[in-house]
Coordinates of C-alpha atoms in Angstrom, one line a residue:
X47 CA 65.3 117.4 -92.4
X48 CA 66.2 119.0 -95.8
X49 CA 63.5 121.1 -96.5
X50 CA 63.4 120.3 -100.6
X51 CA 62.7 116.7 -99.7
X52 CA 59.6 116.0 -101.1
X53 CA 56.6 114.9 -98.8
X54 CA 54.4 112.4 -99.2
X55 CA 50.8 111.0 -97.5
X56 CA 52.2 107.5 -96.6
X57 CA 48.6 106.7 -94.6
X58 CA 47.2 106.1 -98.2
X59 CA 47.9 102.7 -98.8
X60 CA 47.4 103.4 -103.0
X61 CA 49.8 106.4 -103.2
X62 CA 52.0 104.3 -100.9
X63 CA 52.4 100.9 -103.6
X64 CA 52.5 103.5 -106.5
X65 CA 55.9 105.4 -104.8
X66 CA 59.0 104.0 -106.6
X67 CA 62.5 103.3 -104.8
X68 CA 64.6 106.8 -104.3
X69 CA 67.9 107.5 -105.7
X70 CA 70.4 106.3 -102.6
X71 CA 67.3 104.5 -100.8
X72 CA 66.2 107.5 -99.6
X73 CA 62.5 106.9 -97.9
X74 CA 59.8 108.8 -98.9
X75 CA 59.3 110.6 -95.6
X76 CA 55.9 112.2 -94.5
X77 CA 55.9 114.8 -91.6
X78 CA 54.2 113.4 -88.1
X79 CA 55.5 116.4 -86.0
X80 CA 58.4 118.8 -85.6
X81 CA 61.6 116.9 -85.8
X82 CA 59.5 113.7 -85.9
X83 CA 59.4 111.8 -90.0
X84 CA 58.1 108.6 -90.7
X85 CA 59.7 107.0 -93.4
X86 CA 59.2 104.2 -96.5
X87 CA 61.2 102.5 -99.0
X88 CA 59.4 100.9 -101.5
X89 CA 60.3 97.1 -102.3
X90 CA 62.8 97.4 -104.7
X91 CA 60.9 93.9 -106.5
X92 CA 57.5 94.6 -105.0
X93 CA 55.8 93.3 -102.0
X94 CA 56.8 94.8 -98.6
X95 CA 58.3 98.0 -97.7
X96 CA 59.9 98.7 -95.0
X97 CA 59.6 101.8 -92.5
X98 CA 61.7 104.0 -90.2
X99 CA 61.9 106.8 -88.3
X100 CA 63.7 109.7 -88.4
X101 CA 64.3 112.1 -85.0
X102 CA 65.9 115.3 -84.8
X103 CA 67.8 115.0 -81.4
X104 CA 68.7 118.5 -80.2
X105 CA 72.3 117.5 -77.5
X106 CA 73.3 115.6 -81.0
X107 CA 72.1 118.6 -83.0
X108 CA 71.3 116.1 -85.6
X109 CA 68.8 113.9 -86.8
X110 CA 68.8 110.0 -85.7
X111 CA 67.5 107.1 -87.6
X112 CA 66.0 103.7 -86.7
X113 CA 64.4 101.0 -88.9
X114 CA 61.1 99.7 -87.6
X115 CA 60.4 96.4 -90.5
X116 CA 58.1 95.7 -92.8
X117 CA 55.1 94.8 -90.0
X118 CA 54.6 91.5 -91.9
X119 CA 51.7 90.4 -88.6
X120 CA 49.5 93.5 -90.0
X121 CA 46.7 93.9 -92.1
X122 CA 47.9 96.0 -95.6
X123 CA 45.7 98.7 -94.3
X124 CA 46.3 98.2 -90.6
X125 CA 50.5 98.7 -91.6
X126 CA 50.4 102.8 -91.6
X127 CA 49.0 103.1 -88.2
X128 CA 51.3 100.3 -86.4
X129 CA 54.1 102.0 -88.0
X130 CA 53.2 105.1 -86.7
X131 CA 52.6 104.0 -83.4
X132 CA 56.3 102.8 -82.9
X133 CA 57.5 106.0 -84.5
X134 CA 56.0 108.4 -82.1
X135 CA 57.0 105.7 -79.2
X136 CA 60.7 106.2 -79.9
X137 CA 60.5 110.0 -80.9
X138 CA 59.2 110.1 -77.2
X139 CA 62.7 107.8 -76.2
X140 CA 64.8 110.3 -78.1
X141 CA 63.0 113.4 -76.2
X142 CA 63.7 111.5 -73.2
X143 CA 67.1 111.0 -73.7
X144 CA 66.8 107.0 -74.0
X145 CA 67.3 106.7 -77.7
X146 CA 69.2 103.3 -77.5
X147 CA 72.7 103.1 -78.6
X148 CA 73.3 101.1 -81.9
X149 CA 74.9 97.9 -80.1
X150 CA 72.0 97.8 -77.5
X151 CA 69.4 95.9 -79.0
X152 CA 68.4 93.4 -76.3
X153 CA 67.7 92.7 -72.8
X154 CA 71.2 90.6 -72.6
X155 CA 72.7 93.9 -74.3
X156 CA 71.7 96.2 -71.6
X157 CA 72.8 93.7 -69.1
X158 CA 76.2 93.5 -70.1
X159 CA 76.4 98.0 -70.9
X160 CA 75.5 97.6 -67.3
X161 CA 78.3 95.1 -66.1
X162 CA 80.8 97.4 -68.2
X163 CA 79.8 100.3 -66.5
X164 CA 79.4 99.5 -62.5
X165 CA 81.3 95.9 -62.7
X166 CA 80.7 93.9 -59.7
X167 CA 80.1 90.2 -58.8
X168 CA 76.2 90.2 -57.5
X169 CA 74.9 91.9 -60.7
X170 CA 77.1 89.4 -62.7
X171 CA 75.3 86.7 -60.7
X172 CA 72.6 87.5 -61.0
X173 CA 72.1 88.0 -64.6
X174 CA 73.9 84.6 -65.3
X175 CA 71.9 82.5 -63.2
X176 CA 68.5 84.8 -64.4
X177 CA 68.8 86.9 -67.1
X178 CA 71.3 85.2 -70.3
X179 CA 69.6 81.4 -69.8
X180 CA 66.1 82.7 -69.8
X181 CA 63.9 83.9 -72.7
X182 CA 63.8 87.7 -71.8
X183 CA 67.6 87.5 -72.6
X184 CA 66.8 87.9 -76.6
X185 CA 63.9 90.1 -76.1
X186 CA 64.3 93.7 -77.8
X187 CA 64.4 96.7 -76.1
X188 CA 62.0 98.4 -78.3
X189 CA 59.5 96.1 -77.8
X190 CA 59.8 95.2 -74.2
X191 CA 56.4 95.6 -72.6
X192 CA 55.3 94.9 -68.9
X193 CA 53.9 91.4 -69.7
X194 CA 57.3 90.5 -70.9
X195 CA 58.9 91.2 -67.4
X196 CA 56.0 90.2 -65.5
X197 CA 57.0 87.0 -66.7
X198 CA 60.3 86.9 -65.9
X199 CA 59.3 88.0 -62.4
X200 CA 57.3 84.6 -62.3
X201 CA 59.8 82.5 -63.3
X202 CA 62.3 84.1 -61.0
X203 CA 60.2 83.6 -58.0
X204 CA 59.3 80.4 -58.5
X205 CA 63.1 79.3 -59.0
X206 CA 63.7 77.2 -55.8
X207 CA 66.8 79.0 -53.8
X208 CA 70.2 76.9 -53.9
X209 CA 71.1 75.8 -50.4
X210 CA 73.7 73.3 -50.9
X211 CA 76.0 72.1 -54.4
X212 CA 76.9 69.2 -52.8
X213 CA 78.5 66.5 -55.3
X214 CA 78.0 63.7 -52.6
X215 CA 73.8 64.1 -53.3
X216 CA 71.0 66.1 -54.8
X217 CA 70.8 69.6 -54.6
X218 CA 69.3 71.6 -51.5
X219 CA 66.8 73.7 -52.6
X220 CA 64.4 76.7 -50.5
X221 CA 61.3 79.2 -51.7
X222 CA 63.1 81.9 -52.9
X223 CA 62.2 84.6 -50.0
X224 CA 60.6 88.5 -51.0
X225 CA 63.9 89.3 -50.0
X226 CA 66.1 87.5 -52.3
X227 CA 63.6 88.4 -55.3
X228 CA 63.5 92.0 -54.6
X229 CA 67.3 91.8 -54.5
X230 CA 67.2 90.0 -57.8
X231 CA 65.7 92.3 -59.5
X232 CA 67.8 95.3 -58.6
X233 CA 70.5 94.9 -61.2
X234 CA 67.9 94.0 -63.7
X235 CA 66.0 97.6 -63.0
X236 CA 69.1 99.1 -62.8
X237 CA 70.1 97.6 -66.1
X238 CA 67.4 99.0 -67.9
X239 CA 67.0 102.1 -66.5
X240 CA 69.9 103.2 -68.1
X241 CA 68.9 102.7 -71.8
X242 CA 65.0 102.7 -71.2
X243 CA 62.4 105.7 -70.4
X244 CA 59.7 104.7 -68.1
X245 CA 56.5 103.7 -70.3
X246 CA 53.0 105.8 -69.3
X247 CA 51.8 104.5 -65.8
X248 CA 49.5 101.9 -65.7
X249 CA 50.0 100.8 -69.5
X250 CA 51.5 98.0 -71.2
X251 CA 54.4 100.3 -72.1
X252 CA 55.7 100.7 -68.3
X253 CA 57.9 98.0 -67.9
X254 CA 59.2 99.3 -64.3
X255 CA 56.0 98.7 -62.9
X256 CA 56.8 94.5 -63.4
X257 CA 60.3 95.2 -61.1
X258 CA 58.6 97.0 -58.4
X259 CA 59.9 95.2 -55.0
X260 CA 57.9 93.6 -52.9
X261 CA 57.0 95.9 -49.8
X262 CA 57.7 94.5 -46.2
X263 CA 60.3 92.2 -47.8
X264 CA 63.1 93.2 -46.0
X265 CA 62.3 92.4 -42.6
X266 CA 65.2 92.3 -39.8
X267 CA 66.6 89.1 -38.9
X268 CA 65.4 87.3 -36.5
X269 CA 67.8 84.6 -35.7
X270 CA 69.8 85.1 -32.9
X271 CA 73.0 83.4 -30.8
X272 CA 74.4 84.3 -27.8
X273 CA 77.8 83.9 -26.8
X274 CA 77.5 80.3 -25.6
X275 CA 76.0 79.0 -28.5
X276 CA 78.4 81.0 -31.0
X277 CA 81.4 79.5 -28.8
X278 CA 79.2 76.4 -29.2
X279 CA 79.0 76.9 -33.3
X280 CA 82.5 78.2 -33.7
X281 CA 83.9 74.8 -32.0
X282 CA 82.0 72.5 -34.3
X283 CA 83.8 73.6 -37.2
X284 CA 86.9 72.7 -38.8
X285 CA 89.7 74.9 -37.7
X286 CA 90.1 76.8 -40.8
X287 CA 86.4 77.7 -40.3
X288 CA 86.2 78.2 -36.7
X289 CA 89.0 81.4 -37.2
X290 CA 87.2 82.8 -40.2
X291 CA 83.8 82.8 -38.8
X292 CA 85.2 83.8 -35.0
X293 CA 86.3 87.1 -36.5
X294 CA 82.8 88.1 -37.2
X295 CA 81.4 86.9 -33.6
X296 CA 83.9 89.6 -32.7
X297 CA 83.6 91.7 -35.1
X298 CA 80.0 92.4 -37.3
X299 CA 81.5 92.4 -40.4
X300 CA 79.7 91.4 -43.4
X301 CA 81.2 87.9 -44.6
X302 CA 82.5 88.7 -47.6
X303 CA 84.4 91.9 -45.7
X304 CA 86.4 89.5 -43.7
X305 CA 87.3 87.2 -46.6
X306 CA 88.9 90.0 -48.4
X307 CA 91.1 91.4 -45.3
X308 CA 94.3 91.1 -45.9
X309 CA 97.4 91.0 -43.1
X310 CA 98.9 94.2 -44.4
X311 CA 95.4 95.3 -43.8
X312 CA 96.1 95.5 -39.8
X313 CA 98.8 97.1 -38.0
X314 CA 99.3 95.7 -34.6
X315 CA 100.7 98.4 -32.8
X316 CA 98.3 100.8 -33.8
X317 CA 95.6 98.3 -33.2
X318 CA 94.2 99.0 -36.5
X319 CA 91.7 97.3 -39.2
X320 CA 91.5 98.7 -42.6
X321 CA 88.4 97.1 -44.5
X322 CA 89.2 98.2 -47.6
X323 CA 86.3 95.7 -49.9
X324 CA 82.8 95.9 -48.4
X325 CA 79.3 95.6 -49.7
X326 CA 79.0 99.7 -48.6
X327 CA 81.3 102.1 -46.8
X328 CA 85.1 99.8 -48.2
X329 CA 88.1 101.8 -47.1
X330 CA 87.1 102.3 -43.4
X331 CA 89.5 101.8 -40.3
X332 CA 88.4 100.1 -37.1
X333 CA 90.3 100.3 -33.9
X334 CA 90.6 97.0 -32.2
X335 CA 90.5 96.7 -28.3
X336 CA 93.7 94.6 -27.1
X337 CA 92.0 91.0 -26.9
X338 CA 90.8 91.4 -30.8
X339 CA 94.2 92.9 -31.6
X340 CA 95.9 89.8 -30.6
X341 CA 93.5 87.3 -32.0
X342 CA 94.2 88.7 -35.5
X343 CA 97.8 89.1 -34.7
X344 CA 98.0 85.1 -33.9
X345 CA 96.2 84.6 -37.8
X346 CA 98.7 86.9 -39.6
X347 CA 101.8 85.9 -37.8
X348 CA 104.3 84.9 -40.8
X349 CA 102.3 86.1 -43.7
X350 CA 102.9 88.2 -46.4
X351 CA 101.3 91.8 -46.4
X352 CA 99.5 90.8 -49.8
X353 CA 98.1 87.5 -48.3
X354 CA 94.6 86.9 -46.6
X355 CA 94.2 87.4 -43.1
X356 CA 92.0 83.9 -42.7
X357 CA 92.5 81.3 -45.5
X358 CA 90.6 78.0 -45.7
X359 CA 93.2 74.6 -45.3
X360 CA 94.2 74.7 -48.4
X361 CA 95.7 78.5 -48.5
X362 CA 92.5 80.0 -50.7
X363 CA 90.7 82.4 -50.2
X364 CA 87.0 81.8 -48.2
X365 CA 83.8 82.2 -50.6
X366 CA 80.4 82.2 -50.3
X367 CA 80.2 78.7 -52.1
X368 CA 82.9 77.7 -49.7
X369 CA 81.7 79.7 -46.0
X370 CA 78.2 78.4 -46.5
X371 CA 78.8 75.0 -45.6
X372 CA 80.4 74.6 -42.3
X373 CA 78.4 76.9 -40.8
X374 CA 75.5 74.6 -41.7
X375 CA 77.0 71.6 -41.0
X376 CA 78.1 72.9 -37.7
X377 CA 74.5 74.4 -36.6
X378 CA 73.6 70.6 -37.6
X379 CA 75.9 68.8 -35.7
X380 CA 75.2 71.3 -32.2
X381 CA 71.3 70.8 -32.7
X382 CA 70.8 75.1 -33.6
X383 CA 68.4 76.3 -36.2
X384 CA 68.8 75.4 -40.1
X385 CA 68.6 79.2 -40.6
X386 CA 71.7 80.1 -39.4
X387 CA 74.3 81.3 -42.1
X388 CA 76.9 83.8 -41.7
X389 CA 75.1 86.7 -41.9
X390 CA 73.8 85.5 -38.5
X391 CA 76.8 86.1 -36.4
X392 CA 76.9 89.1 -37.8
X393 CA 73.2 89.8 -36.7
X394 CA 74.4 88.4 -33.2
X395 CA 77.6 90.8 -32.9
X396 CA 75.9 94.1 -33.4
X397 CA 72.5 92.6 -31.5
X398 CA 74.8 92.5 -28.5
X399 CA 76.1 96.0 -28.9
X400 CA 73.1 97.7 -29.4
X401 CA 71.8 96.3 -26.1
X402 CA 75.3 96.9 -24.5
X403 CA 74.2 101.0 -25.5
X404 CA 77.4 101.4 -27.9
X405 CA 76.1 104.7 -29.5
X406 CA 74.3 103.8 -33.1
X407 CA 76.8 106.0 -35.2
X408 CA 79.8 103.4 -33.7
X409 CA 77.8 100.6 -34.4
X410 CA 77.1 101.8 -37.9
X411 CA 81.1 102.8 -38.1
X412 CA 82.2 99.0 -37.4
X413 CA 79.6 97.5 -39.5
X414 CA 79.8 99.6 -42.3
X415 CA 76.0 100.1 -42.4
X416 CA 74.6 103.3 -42.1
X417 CA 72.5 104.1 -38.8
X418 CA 69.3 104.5 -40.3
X419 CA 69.8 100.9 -41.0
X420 CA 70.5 100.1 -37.7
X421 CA 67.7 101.9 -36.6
X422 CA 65.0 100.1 -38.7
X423 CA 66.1 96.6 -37.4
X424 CA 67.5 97.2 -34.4
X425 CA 65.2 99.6 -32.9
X426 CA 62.8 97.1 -30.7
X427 CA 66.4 96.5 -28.7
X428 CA 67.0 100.3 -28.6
X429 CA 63.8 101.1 -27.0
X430 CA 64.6 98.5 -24.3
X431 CA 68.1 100.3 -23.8
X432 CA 65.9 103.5 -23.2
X433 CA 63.4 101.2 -21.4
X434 CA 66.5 100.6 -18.7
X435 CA 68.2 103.5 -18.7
X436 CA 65.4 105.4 -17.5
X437 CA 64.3 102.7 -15.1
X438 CA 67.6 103.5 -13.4
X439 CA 66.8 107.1 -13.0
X440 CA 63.9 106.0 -10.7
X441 CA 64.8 106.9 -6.9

């Protein structure tokens, strides 16, 4: 701050109406703390001033402005000490390092910095079916309080799950699950940890405490299929469905890790499986044993090295919106439980080598998981593994 700029006691709400408009618009600027200036410019007609703020920010080596209004909702003599208030608030931003960039005014701003940043499909999701409809969308950054995401939180969790788009009838709807709103939330949090500093614990201000996830969500699946019935499953499909979802009943891949295989992805001779696009741990090789090896061979037999390893009938790609359906429909038709999805034979596969004793690290190799996670909801089977093993020590 230039040290001849003349000071001024901006609490006084008579020597504030009797300051005239500065040369340039330059506020009148009274001193809150080192590096910290509150600022007002008079009404050039009268009425209203507005107020800013004025930070020194020392990686910048500069000062940095923002404009905080006119605070039209106050009292005349109530004005000095809101303004204040939002001054210190984002002097503390700028000592944090969260001073928001110019363009980043709103919730929807920092959702899209985000998607700019670390691009990928589930955050995009997410905040399109969540965030851009929904009223926190417009909601500024600097005034985003706790109560403002605690009712988002609401509204998310009491959105009904979609189960089915069907165009043949209404839409099938669940509860949303802890689960699914704790995974919700993450790209929002992530979102706005980037541009936002926590706010004080247990106040208004701290905003993260609305996105905290919901403990004990996150419980291992329960559903599971032995061979018979995934044999059972996998023949009550179509046929494009019944290869796509046989290759994870033989191999626990995540869903989406299959649908993006391509055929120059495997290499026969070696027996080889590059995943190259997972959810965690993409660019991985898996070595087949010979009856996989000539499962996949049969489904890339003729195709180009850039074309998917399992397509659906007509040549496309598999999807969510597109895998989610036959596996239902085929659960339906053999009399198994509603809650089977994908993920399930997936569940099933690495249930089965966990109690076959494949050493966890493997398991977490293949699945491109990590074996802590394996662990955590796997670990009643392991114990039983241990249970046996030492049962055949007994003489």
């Amino acid at each position: 701050m230039d040290g001849a700029t003349q000071m001024t006691d901006l609490s006084k709400l008579g020597h504030r109406e009797a300051l005239r408009p500065r040369k340039g618009d330059e506020p009148h600027w009274q001193r809150l703390r080192p590096g910290c200036f509150l600022g007002y410019r008079p009404a050039m007609a009268g009425g209203a001033g507005n107020w800013l703020v004025r930070v020194y920010e020392p990686e910048k080596r500069k000062y940095v402005r923002k404009a905080l209004g006119s605070y039209p909702a106050s009292a005349r003599n109530e004005v000095f000490a809101a303004a204040k208030k939002d001054a210190e608030a984002w002097a503390a931003e700028v000592d944090c390092g969260g001073a928001l960039p110019s363009d980043i005014v709103t919730v929807k701003d920092a959702c899209e910095a985000y998607l700019k940043v670390k691009p990928g499909t589930i955050a995009a999701g997410v905040f399109r079916r969540h965030v851009y409809d929904d009223p926190i969308s417009s909601q500024k950054l600097d005034k985003l309080r706790r109560h403002h995401l605690e009712a988002w939180r609401a509204r998310l969790e009491a959105a009904p799950a979609l189960l089915s788009r069907s165009k043949k009838g209404p839409a099938v709807t669940k509860v949303r699950a802890p689960s699914t709103i704790n995974r919700d939330m993450v790209p929002v949090r992530a979102a706005l940890n980037r541009v936002l500093p926590h706010g004080r614990p247990n106040s208004d201000a701290a905003w993260q405490e609305a996105l905290r996830p919901i403990q004990g969500a996150d419980s291992r699946r329960t559903t599971y299929l032995n061979r018979d019935e995934r044999e059972l499953l996998i023949n009550a499909m179509p046929e494009d469905a019944g290869r796509f979802f046989k290759a994870m009943c033989v191999l626990p891949l995540r869903p989406g890790a299959v649908a993006s295989l391509n055929t120059g992805d495997f290499e026969p001779r070696t027996r080889t499986l590059m995943v190259l696009k997972d959810k965690a741990k993409p660019k991985r090789q898996i070595t087949v044993p010979p009856s996989i090896s000539d499962y996949l061979a049969e489904q890339v037999e003729g195709k180009r090295a850039d074309e998917a390893i399992f397509t659906r009938s007509d040549g496309a790609r598999w999807t969510k919106d597109k895998w989610k359906h036959p596996i239902k429909n085929a659960a339906s038709i053999v009399d198994l439980s509603e809650e089977i999805t994908a993920y399930t034979l997936r569940h099933s596969a690495i249930t089965d080598l966990v109690i076959a004793g494949v050493p966890l690290m493997i398991i977490a190799q293949i699945s491109g998981t990590s074996v802590t996670v394996i662990e955590k909801h796997y670990a009643h089977l392991i114990r039983k593994v241990a249970e046996d093993a030492l049962d055949g020590l007994v003489f």
